[in-house]
């Protein structure tokens, strides 16, 4: 019972007390471990992950659970730090004996947890990390990704940008770690394919206070477009500082889908106006399933879901479909069932590609107008996915 | 890129932006160095007091109180908070043998608690008060937002005012005397415990003031206190513990080092270089640039 889990977060010390039901394998509740940032710069993202998973668990449990067993979520704080994520994931696998693990946000954490899952013979999935490597050159037989990766986002965005500002000169600014470098590389290759030029690039440390130190280099190259993949508080600072320095006039800012979200758009204010991104989810998607989901999410959490909330919510339904198809929670059987699985999510049908464990989904281009994202363009799942570049399995 | 372009677009703005950041760091470090130099207390929760100031500005600003009034009101509101923290947490451990360790741990714990209380009250999401002075000025092709210009000026005024109080007034003399020799000052009629509490509260008030001033630039979120604390401690150590001028010089110098290192070497190297400087000072010149307040 999810409601029976009391979670107290106090200064990064998470005490999770679950009902000790003497959980024997294949009976009692199905335990899903969640290692997600509950403190630090990515707290807002972790919050959405948690809300999405909790809502899905509540709905699943009310409808009889997975294969007749209730779902219980066990949370740990990732602190958006791969070293911490590994410790916490190890604890969930070894001590809590979770059947499945999700929640990692930092792409470095996801890659580290994939290796850990292999060693423990368990399955894990990310609903957030963008780095292409997770399902390309560093793919893992035990890691799945149900959210859109950097390449899917950038294909959609670059296609729109080529129509909007043909042959634009683009300056790239990313956070200096796996996700930042991966998103910049992905968008750069998509944009250059569609005729854009590259003005320059810079990588700023995660959690930078002051982005003004890069403005000189940016101005000197005189770009028409800035692409950025910073997230969370970093976006607030970057965009508002760009605005304070008067650099936003005549510039289009585009970015990764985690750059501006419902979590930070209010704080960014007018500086977010016109920001465009390629994304796999928007609360604006006009379907009955999405309307129902948004209403339920809003009622539970007093705020709109963003891509992280929606993708996290959808994951549990994929897991349910796979476990019920496999008739068990055993790693090998569930892995087989997840490969090629098509299931329904608030953003429509998703299919997990068997070759690289990457979910295929329709992609949208959304732009901020008056503080709200409007869908302005879309690309089909097949056109956005790109080739399977995973060689490990 | 031509040399002129580089100078105008890259190097000059970098130096000016470094100056604005330097003033911000000095503002945060000022209260820290006073508490450190005067009371010999390592206040790890200084960053969280800075966060409280920022949140107070945000909440009171939303309630309709003007920015100019907040500049006075918030530090004043912080004083009783600082007094209470000193009375309840610092004083009980003040006379223990290893004061540095105990105060460090107590204030570190306080910081963690404050961080979470802020998260509970205001939520985890980033918020930002409106910029009080909008617009930007262009001087010789260097763009500088008016608010940052104002920050540099007001920061200088605050430093001068604090230095005047500490070095030129009777009150400042009492404070320095109490720091230099507690027993002698007490026997001369200086109310030492009140001076200590007042000094701590003054440092906390300065942190709150920094919060009000910096919130529009750096935005407001529960863990914002961690942003400046390491850099501020570095400034205090390099400048000389408790030296006001030391904090100013070190703050401005280190942020220039940061700005130029980011440009010339790589952004990734800024922190190692700054903290390397601190380590070098600890090894070769532990008293810092200017030595200690009350000992000079």
XYZ file of C-alpha atoms in Angstrom:
689
model
C 0.000 0.000 0.000
C 1.591 3.192 -1.169
C -0.314 5.169 1.418
C 1.208 3.080 4.172
C 4.683 4.280 3.285
C 5.664 7.224 5.378
C 8.412 9.215 3.807
C 10.193 11.856 5.772
C 12.782 13.893 4.033
C 14.965 15.756 6.488
C 18.179 17.362 5.357
C 18.730 14.764 2.708
C 18.239 11.904 5.117
C 15.401 9.831 3.801
C 13.843 7.409 6.181
C 11.514 5.143 4.257
C 9.558 2.763 6.415
C 7.586 0.323 4.351
C 5.132 -2.200 5.674
C 7.245 -5.247 6.292
C 5.025 -7.827 4.762
C 7.641 -10.580 4.637
C 7.624 -10.061 0.894
C 8.228 -13.405 -0.696
C 9.075 -13.361 -4.367
C 5.940 -13.418 -6.545
C 3.577 -12.636 -3.653
C 2.842 -9.648 -1.475
C 3.251 -6.185 -2.978
C 5.439 -5.492 -6.013
C 8.140 -3.131 -4.808
C 9.371 -0.455 -7.170
C 12.422 1.506 -6.082
C 12.606 5.187 -6.984
C 15.984 6.935 -6.837
C 15.255 10.520 -7.754
C 16.523 13.967 -6.719
C 14.597 15.173 -3.690
C 17.192 17.856 -2.889
C 19.492 20.071 -4.936
C 19.066 21.806 -8.271
C 16.899 19.062 -9.771
C 14.407 18.902 -6.880
C 11.562 20.205 -9.074
C 12.202 17.406 -11.573
C 12.286 14.783 -8.824
C 9.029 16.182 -7.532
C 7.323 15.641 -10.898
C 8.748 12.118 -11.142
C 7.401 11.344 -7.707
C 3.988 12.831 -8.408
C 3.654 10.964 -11.704
C 4.644 7.622 -10.158
C 2.451 8.120 -7.086
C -0.598 8.950 -9.201
C -0.030 5.898 -11.422
C 0.488 3.634 -8.373
C -2.694 4.955 -6.795
C -4.714 4.304 -9.951
C -3.147 0.869 -10.482
C -3.778 -0.180 -6.894
C -7.369 1.039 -7.004
C -7.888 -1.139 -10.096
C -6.431 -4.262 -8.490
C -2.677 -3.669 -8.888
C -0.310 -5.523 -11.219
C -1.218 -9.190 -11.774
C -3.374 -8.951 -8.669
C -0.526 -7.609 -6.475
C -0.450 -4.114 -5.014
C 2.373 -1.754 -6.031
C 4.479 -0.050 -3.394
C 7.003 2.671 -4.157
C 10.200 3.040 -2.114
C 11.862 6.448 -2.493
C 15.508 7.429 -2.097
C 17.184 10.787 -2.758
C 19.492 10.739 -5.771
C 20.685 14.346 -5.236
C 21.247 14.421 -9.044
C 24.635 12.896 -8.264
C 25.745 9.606 -9.873
C 27.814 8.561 -6.841
C 24.849 8.982 -4.527
C 22.478 7.347 -7.011
C 24.642 4.221 -7.082
C 24.685 3.920 -3.280
C 20.941 4.397 -3.016
C 20.154 2.021 -5.885
C 22.434 -0.609 -4.351
C 20.551 -0.236 -1.081
C 17.182 -0.637 -2.804
C 18.316 -3.746 -4.705
C 20.103 -5.395 -1.783
C 18.184 -4.315 1.324
C 14.711 -3.446 0.097
C 14.770 -6.209 -2.549
C 12.868 -4.065 -5.041
C 11.584 -5.787 -8.193
C 12.205 -2.808 -10.476
C 13.952 0.546 -10.266
C 13.293 3.953 -11.782
C 13.552 7.679 -11.069
C 17.119 8.621 -12.010
C 17.320 12.086 -13.528
C 20.996 12.835 -14.079
C 22.097 10.919 -17.186
C 25.307 9.962 -15.422
C 23.209 8.407 -12.648
C 21.150 6.473 -15.165
C 24.273 5.061 -16.832
C 25.748 4.087 -13.459
C 22.505 2.515 -12.263
C 22.269 0.502 -15.508
C 25.579 -1.188 -14.689
C 24.394 -1.784 -11.140
C 21.144 -3.322 -12.389
C 23.160 -5.705 -14.583
C 25.270 -6.783 -11.604
C 22.164 -7.314 -9.486
C 20.229 -9.053 -12.242
C 17.390 -6.528 -11.983
C 15.670 -4.211 -14.471
C 15.591 -0.425 -14.357
C 14.083 2.344 -16.470
C 14.584 6.067 -16.737
C 11.709 8.412 -17.431
C 13.829 11.570 -17.540
C 17.452 11.270 -18.712
C 18.122 12.722 -22.176
C 21.643 11.549 -23.001
C 21.584 9.543 -26.223
C 24.334 7.219 -24.981
C 21.899 5.512 -22.578
C 20.218 3.751 -25.506
C 23.028 3.962 -28.081
C 26.716 3.242 -27.430
C 26.296 2.712 -23.678
C 23.016 0.801 -23.914
C 22.344 -1.880 -21.326
C 20.205 -5.031 -21.527
C 18.813 -4.099 -18.097
C 17.975 -0.431 -18.741
C 14.915 0.899 -20.592
C 14.014 4.457 -21.509
C 10.372 5.469 -21.901
C 10.999 9.199 -22.419
C 12.245 10.840 -25.606
C 16.031 11.046 -25.862
C 18.011 14.072 -27.022
C 18.040 12.940 -30.647
C 14.246 12.583 -30.884
C 13.809 16.032 -29.375
C 16.359 17.658 -31.641
C 15.070 16.109 -34.869
C 11.666 17.682 -34.271
C 13.095 21.025 -33.156
C 15.647 21.275 -35.998
C 12.984 20.523 -38.603
C 10.884 23.407 -37.263
C 13.847 25.786 -36.921
C 14.875 25.182 -40.545
C 11.415 26.378 -41.599
C 11.351 29.295 -39.154
C 14.923 30.610 -39.507
C 16.647 28.967 -42.470
C 20.487 28.776 -42.298
C 20.591 30.442 -38.871
C 23.864 30.847 -36.978
C 23.480 29.002 -33.655
C 25.428 29.362 -30.406
C 25.307 26.359 -28.036
C 25.384 26.536 -24.236
C 25.024 23.315 -22.250
C 25.572 22.178 -18.667
C 28.957 20.522 -18.361
C 28.101 16.862 -17.916
C 26.842 13.881 -19.907
C 23.356 15.276 -20.599
C 24.580 18.729 -21.618
C 27.227 17.490 -23.996
C 24.909 14.868 -25.442
C 21.983 17.236 -26.060
C 24.240 19.857 -27.644
C 25.890 17.261 -29.892
C 22.512 15.828 -30.902
C 20.948 19.171 -31.754
C 24.072 20.400 -33.483
C 24.123 17.418 -35.813
C 20.375 17.715 -36.555
C 20.616 21.474 -37.107
C 23.711 21.281 -39.320
C 22.002 18.619 -41.435
C 19.180 21.062 -42.048
C 21.530 23.887 -43.032
C 22.246 25.807 -39.811
C 25.726 27.174 -39.044
C 27.534 26.856 -35.723
C 28.670 30.086 -34.050
C 30.387 28.489 -31.075
C 29.735 26.453 -27.970
C 30.438 26.642 -24.247
C 29.750 24.270 -21.362
C 29.001 25.798 -17.986
C 29.272 23.886 -14.697
C 25.976 22.550 -13.308
C 24.489 24.966 -10.754
C 26.257 28.043 -12.161
C 25.186 31.237 -10.419
C 26.218 33.644 -13.073
C 26.103 33.084 -16.804
C 27.248 36.591 -17.653
C 30.821 35.347 -17.969
C 29.791 33.666 -21.236
C 27.877 36.589 -22.704
C 30.946 38.211 -24.228
C 31.781 35.110 -26.235
C 28.142 34.794 -27.270
C 27.868 38.425 -28.417
C 31.151 38.271 -30.274
C 29.884 35.487 -32.561
C 26.638 37.419 -33.263
C 24.311 34.396 -33.428
C 20.642 34.495 -34.471
C 19.763 31.521 -32.285
C 20.935 30.234 -28.907
C 20.440 26.573 -28.141
C 20.675 25.617 -24.473
C 20.061 22.455 -22.493
C 20.466 23.787 -18.945
C 17.607 22.837 -16.600
C 15.957 23.712 -13.307
C 17.294 26.799 -11.511
C 20.070 27.116 -14.064
C 17.550 28.037 -16.766
C 16.001 30.724 -14.583
C 19.376 32.337 -14.150
C 20.534 31.965 -17.732
C 17.394 33.352 -19.362
C 16.759 36.167 -16.889
C 20.398 37.230 -17.046
C 20.271 37.192 -20.861
C 17.194 39.385 -20.611
C 18.779 41.772 -18.093
C 21.683 42.229 -20.490
C 19.338 42.984 -23.353
C 20.588 40.003 -25.350
C 17.184 38.422 -25.952
C 16.068 41.021 -28.482
C 16.643 39.701 -31.984
C 17.695 36.298 -30.655
C 15.626 33.138 -30.719
C 16.248 30.837 -27.794
C 15.594 27.139 -28.356
C 16.515 24.268 -26.098
C 16.112 20.823 -24.651
C 12.694 19.776 -23.431
C 13.791 19.974 -19.804
C 15.050 23.521 -20.094
C 11.803 25.383 -19.522
C 9.061 23.415 -17.763
C 6.020 24.199 -15.649
C 8.388 24.023 -12.682
C 10.460 27.068 -13.560
C 8.450 28.979 -16.163
C 6.883 31.273 -13.576
C 10.251 32.261 -12.163
C 11.629 32.923 -15.647
C 8.672 35.155 -16.451
C 8.900 37.302 -19.572
C 12.386 35.992 -20.353
C 10.796 32.680 -21.432
C 8.689 34.313 -24.150
C 9.296 32.679 -27.552
C 11.405 29.814 -26.183
C 10.857 26.738 -28.378
C 11.701 23.091 -27.820
C 11.076 19.606 -29.136
C 9.261 17.493 -26.608
C 7.427 14.204 -26.226
C 4.692 15.583 -24.019
C 2.639 18.688 -23.439
C -0.396 19.165 -21.165
C -1.930 20.759 -24.288
C -2.126 17.459 -26.201
C -5.746 17.301 -27.260
C -6.848 13.743 -26.473
C -9.404 12.381 -23.974
C -6.712 10.253 -22.224
C -4.504 13.293 -21.707
C -7.363 15.489 -20.492
C -8.281 12.838 -17.885
C -4.638 12.519 -16.813
C -4.073 16.276 -16.527
C -7.249 16.676 -14.473
C -6.271 13.860 -12.075
C -2.698 15.140 -11.780
C -3.879 18.662 -11.134
C -6.299 17.500 -8.470
C -3.598 15.517 -6.674
C -0.749 18.020 -6.916
C -2.257 21.467 -7.591
C -0.081 21.917 -10.664
C 0.097 20.761 -14.293
C 2.132 17.692 -15.181
C 5.188 18.263 -17.342
C 7.048 15.737 -19.490
C 8.719 14.186 -16.427
C 5.432 13.676 -14.600
C 3.712 12.264 -17.683
C 6.559 9.931 -18.682
C 6.936 8.666 -15.100
C 3.200 8.071 -14.893
C 3.224 6.137 -18.164
C 6.119 3.913 -17.085
C 4.140 2.002 -14.469
C 1.563 1.045 -17.079
C 4.322 -0.341 -19.305
C 5.648 -2.318 -16.356
C 2.159 -3.601 -15.567
C 1.604 -4.695 -19.184
C 5.000 -6.429 -19.263
C 4.623 -8.245 -15.925
C 1.126 -9.422 -16.820
C 2.299 -10.550 -20.237
C 5.303 -12.349 -18.695
C 3.212 -13.815 -15.899
C 5.992 -13.026 -13.437
C 8.353 -10.322 -12.162
C 11.463 -12.309 -13.113
C 14.058 -10.185 -14.864
C 14.485 -12.259 -18.021
C 10.762 -12.741 -18.607
C 9.885 -9.092 -17.978
C 12.737 -7.934 -20.237
C 11.379 -10.081 -23.063
C 7.874 -8.728 -22.471
C 9.063 -5.091 -22.481
C 10.892 -5.514 -25.797
C 8.596 -4.401 -28.580
C 5.818 -3.595 -26.105
C 3.199 -1.088 -27.241
C 1.139 0.523 -24.512
C -1.118 3.521 -23.954
C 0.083 6.651 -22.165
C -1.420 10.129 -21.755
C 0.592 11.251 -24.807
C -0.681 8.402 -26.993
C 0.731 4.979 -27.855
C 4.415 4.336 -27.167
C 6.441 1.375 -28.421
C 9.687 0.179 -26.857
C 12.108 -0.656 -29.656
C 13.497 -4.145 -28.956
C 16.911 -3.344 -30.427
C 17.892 -0.553 -28.045
C 15.159 -0.324 -25.360
C 14.235 3.183 -26.493
C 10.557 4.160 -26.534
C 9.241 5.514 -29.823
C 6.641 8.254 -29.583
C 5.234 11.149 -31.596
C 7.229 14.347 -30.980
C 5.966 17.920 -30.720
C 7.507 21.348 -31.062
C 6.150 23.702 -28.424
C 6.751 27.421 -27.956
C 6.141 29.703 -24.995
C 3.511 32.329 -25.697
C 2.363 34.516 -22.815
C 3.802 32.146 -20.212
C 2.207 28.995 -21.682
C 3.492 26.346 -24.080
C 1.570 26.083 -27.348
C 2.059 23.140 -29.715
C 3.246 24.613 -33.017
C 4.529 21.587 -34.950
C 4.813 17.795 -34.729
C 6.828 14.886 -36.099
C 5.714 11.247 -36.264
C 7.316 8.617 -34.013
C 8.979 6.888 -36.975
C 10.531 10.085 -38.353
C 11.945 11.171 -34.988
C 13.444 7.949 -33.685
C 16.603 7.648 -35.806
C 18.566 4.430 -36.374
C 19.154 1.776 -33.721
C 22.771 2.328 -32.650
C 22.917 -0.114 -29.771
C 25.406 -2.939 -30.279
C 25.561 -4.516 -26.824
C 22.594 -6.845 -27.166
C 37.760 37.627 -34.048
C 39.719 40.884 -34.149
C 41.597 42.180 -31.109
C 39.216 45.147 -30.760
C 36.208 42.860 -30.897
C 37.748 40.604 -28.278
C 38.457 43.518 -25.971
C 35.035 45.088 -26.399
C 32.812 42.041 -26.481
C 34.689 39.527 -24.396
C 37.388 40.829 -22.095
C 35.919 44.133 -20.887
C 32.415 42.756 -20.135
C 34.038 39.827 -18.385
C 35.904 42.161 -16.023
C 32.788 44.277 -15.389
C 30.560 41.240 -14.830
C 33.217 39.822 -12.549
C 33.021 43.049 -10.569
C 29.238 42.719 -10.119
C 29.651 39.127 -8.966
C 32.510 40.255 -6.730
C 30.265 42.772 -4.990
C 27.658 40.041 -4.490
C 30.237 37.744 -2.913
C 31.601 40.534 -0.719
C 28.078 41.265 0.534
C 27.622 37.646 1.592
C 31.152 37.402 3.009
C 30.893 40.623 5.011
C 28.586 39.215 7.680
C 30.549 35.994 7.701
C 33.877 37.690 8.312
C 32.446 39.810 11.134
C 30.999 36.767 12.897
C 34.185 34.806 12.281
C 36.650 37.515 13.252
C 34.697 38.839 16.205
C 33.169 35.783 17.777
C 35.511 33.118 16.475
C 32.366 31.298 15.345
C 32.268 29.396 12.047
C 28.757 30.112 10.844
C 27.924 27.418 8.295
C 24.293 28.561 8.259
C 25.214 31.980 6.884
C 24.065 30.961 3.415
C 20.677 29.945 4.782
C 20.283 33.321 6.508
C 20.989 34.809 3.093
C 18.219 32.567 1.736
C 15.834 33.677 4.512
C 16.489 37.288 3.525
C 15.723 36.485 -0.109
C 12.500 34.660 0.774
C 11.458 37.443 3.138
C 11.956 39.931 0.297
C 9.936 37.703 -2.019
C 7.024 37.221 0.387
C 6.881 40.808 1.633
C 7.347 42.116 -1.907
C 4.409 39.983 -3.047
C 2.404 41.463 -0.160
C 2.977 44.855 -1.746
C 5.925 46.289 0.199
C 8.261 48.267 -2.042
C 11.839 47.201 -2.746
C 13.414 50.285 -1.153
C 11.617 49.757 2.104
C 12.558 46.042 2.051
C 16.237 46.985 1.974
C 15.765 48.358 5.483
C 12.937 46.161 6.755
C 14.380 42.717 6.032
C 17.736 43.229 7.806
C 15.859 44.678 10.792
C 13.572 41.628 10.873
C 16.634 39.369 10.725
C 18.135 40.857 13.891
C 15.841 39.100 16.415
C 16.365 35.884 14.433
C 20.123 36.280 14.717
C 19.854 37.144 18.417
C 17.787 34.015 19.035
C 20.170 31.786 17.082
C 23.133 33.147 19.034
C 21.381 32.750 22.386
C 19.988 29.241 21.765
C 22.687 27.589 19.653
C 25.995 29.438 19.769
C 26.213 30.450 23.396
C 25.708 26.957 24.897
C 28.710 25.650 22.957
C 30.726 28.857 22.903
C 32.993 27.988 25.808
C 33.716 24.406 24.799
C 37.345 23.599 24.114
C 36.965 23.059 20.395
C 34.685 25.943 19.597
C 35.405 25.855 15.872
C 34.181 22.297 15.510
C 31.106 22.633 17.706
C 29.908 25.894 16.171
C 30.567 24.526 12.706
C 28.443 21.446 13.403
C 25.671 23.332 15.185
C 25.342 25.933 12.452
C 25.649 23.302 9.723
C 22.692 21.474 11.276
C 20.785 24.726 11.586
C 21.418 25.391 7.899
C 20.000 22.013 6.882
C 16.906 22.587 9.009
C 16.340 26.078 7.604
C 16.714 24.750 4.052
C 13.947 22.216 4.587
C 11.702 24.606 6.473
C 11.967 26.979 3.502
C 11.086 24.090 1.188
C 8.036 23.238 3.318
C 6.808 26.833 3.494
C 7.581 28.044 -0.032
C 7.819 24.826 -2.074
C 10.769 23.461 -4.046
C 10.246 25.494 -7.204
C 12.419 28.437 -8.108
C 10.837 31.852 -7.734
C 12.057 35.303 -8.610
C 11.074 38.795 -7.508
C 10.841 41.361 -10.314
C 13.985 43.355 -11.056
C 13.518 46.641 -9.161
C 15.494 48.668 -11.712
C 14.920 47.372 -15.238
C 16.831 48.231 -18.384
C 20.494 48.223 -19.291
C 23.103 50.855 -20.026
C 25.625 50.598 -22.835
C 29.012 52.161 -22.186
C 31.530 51.835 -25.026
C 29.676 48.803 -26.318
C 29.754 47.124 -22.928
C 26.206 46.311 -21.846
C 25.577 46.531 -18.132
C 22.112 46.035 -16.635
C 21.112 49.025 -14.535
C 20.374 46.832 -11.558
C 23.909 45.432 -11.543
C 25.264 48.960 -11.749
C 23.103 49.829 -8.760
C 24.335 46.700 -6.955
C 27.967 47.744 -7.390
C 27.237 51.219 -6.004
C 25.045 50.104 -3.126
C 27.493 47.326 -2.277
C 30.292 49.875 -2.006
C 28.086 52.069 0.200
C 27.252 49.144 2.500
C 30.906 48.159 2.856
C 31.892 51.765 3.696
C 29.067 52.075 6.224
C 29.976 48.814 7.951
C 33.664 49.706 7.995
C 32.825 53.114 9.469
C 30.757 51.551 12.258
C 33.395 48.951 13.100
C 36.495 51.139 12.892
C 35.340 54.686 13.648
C 32.537 54.564 16.210
C 32.453 53.968 19.946
C 30.198 50.965 19.342
C 32.727 49.485 16.936
C 35.501 50.064 19.445
C 33.512 48.187 22.089
C 32.969 45.306 19.702
C 36.644 45.159 18.793
C 37.649 45.386 22.420
C 35.332 42.497 23.314
C 36.847 40.456 20.499
C 40.394 41.278 21.548
C 40.076 40.534 25.272
C 36.717 39.479 26.594
C 37.584 39.664 30.309
C 39.296 43.028 30.152
C 36.417 44.506 28.143
C 33.896 43.134 30.639
C 35.782 44.607 33.568
C 35.719 47.986 31.812
C 31.941 47.816 31.665
C 31.381 46.544 28.121
C 28.220 44.361 28.161
C 30.041 41.488 26.514
C 27.214 38.991 26.082
C 24.973 41.646 24.555
C 27.801 42.724 22.268
C 28.292 39.122 21.153
C 24.604 38.544 20.461
C 24.381 41.908 18.727
C 27.412 41.193 16.567
C 26.040 37.825 15.484
C 22.680 39.426 14.709
C 24.448 42.178 12.754
C 26.209 39.569 10.622
C 22.925 37.756 10.073
C 21.245 41.039 9.143
C 23.933 41.626 6.529
C 23.287 38.153 5.118
C 19.588 39.026 4.908
C 20.394 42.291 3.174
C 22.507 40.398 0.631
C 19.488 38.135 0.093
C 17.218 41.092 -0.694
C 19.764 42.593 -3.078
C 20.700 39.417 -4.934
C 17.287 37.711 -5.224
C 16.349 39.478 -8.495
C 19.609 38.367 -10.134
C 20.138 34.881 -8.791
C 16.474 33.912 -8.130
C 15.160 32.267 -4.979
C 14.982 28.565 -4.101
C 15.466 26.543 -0.902
C 19.057 25.455 -1.517
C 20.292 28.875 -2.649
C 22.372 29.222 0.515
C 24.829 26.659 -0.784
C 25.634 28.854 -3.760
C 27.788 31.380 -2.034
C 28.869 29.737 1.187
C 32.070 28.074 -0.051
C 33.132 31.087 -2.062
C 32.329 33.385 0.861
C 34.413 31.264 3.247
C 37.238 31.318 0.731
C 37.018 35.105 0.628
C 37.090 35.276 4.433
C 40.137 33.012 4.661
C 42.097 34.706 1.878
C 41.172 38.186 3.094
C 42.037 37.478 6.699
C 39.464 36.285 9.201
C 37.446 39.205 10.429
C 39.075 41.806 8.233
C 36.502 43.888 6.387
C 38.969 45.296 3.862
C 40.419 41.830 3.458
C 37.008 40.472 2.495
C 36.532 43.284 -0.016
C 39.925 42.868 -1.642
C 39.767 39.069 -1.637
C 36.188 39.037 -2.918
C 36.950 41.335 -5.824
C 40.238 39.614 -6.635
C 38.943 36.052 -6.516
C 35.943 36.813 -8.705
C 38.242 38.433 -11.265
C 40.434 35.336 -11.119
C 37.270 33.285 -11.699
C 36.054 35.421 -14.589
C 39.406 35.416 -16.357
C 40.116 31.742 -15.691
C 36.736 30.902 -17.171
C 37.644 32.848 -20.284
C 41.305 31.969 -20.733
C 41.375 28.367 -19.509
C 37.862 26.897 -19.243
C 34.764 27.404 -17.075
C 35.424 24.065 -15.438
C 38.700 25.321 -13.985
C 37.281 28.297 -12.110
C 36.481 26.459 -8.880
C 39.717 24.465 -8.630
C 41.716 27.656 -9.164
C 39.772 29.625 -6.555
C 39.928 26.879 -3.942
C 43.542 26.192 -4.827
C 44.230 29.828 -3.957
C 42.541 29.272 -0.603
C 44.642 26.195 0.105
C 47.792 28.108 -0.829
C 46.855 30.860 1.611
C 46.139 28.378 4.390
C 49.544 26.822 3.875
C 51.722 29.883 3.258
C 49.853 32.767 4.827
C 47.221 31.450 7.247
C 46.455 34.928 8.617
C 45.265 35.922 5.128
C 45.884 39.229 3.397
C 44.969 41.495 6.290
C 45.047 39.497 9.517
C 42.325 39.498 12.139
C 39.854 42.051 13.378
C 40.532 42.982 16.987
C 44.039 41.619 16.659
C 45.327 44.202 14.251
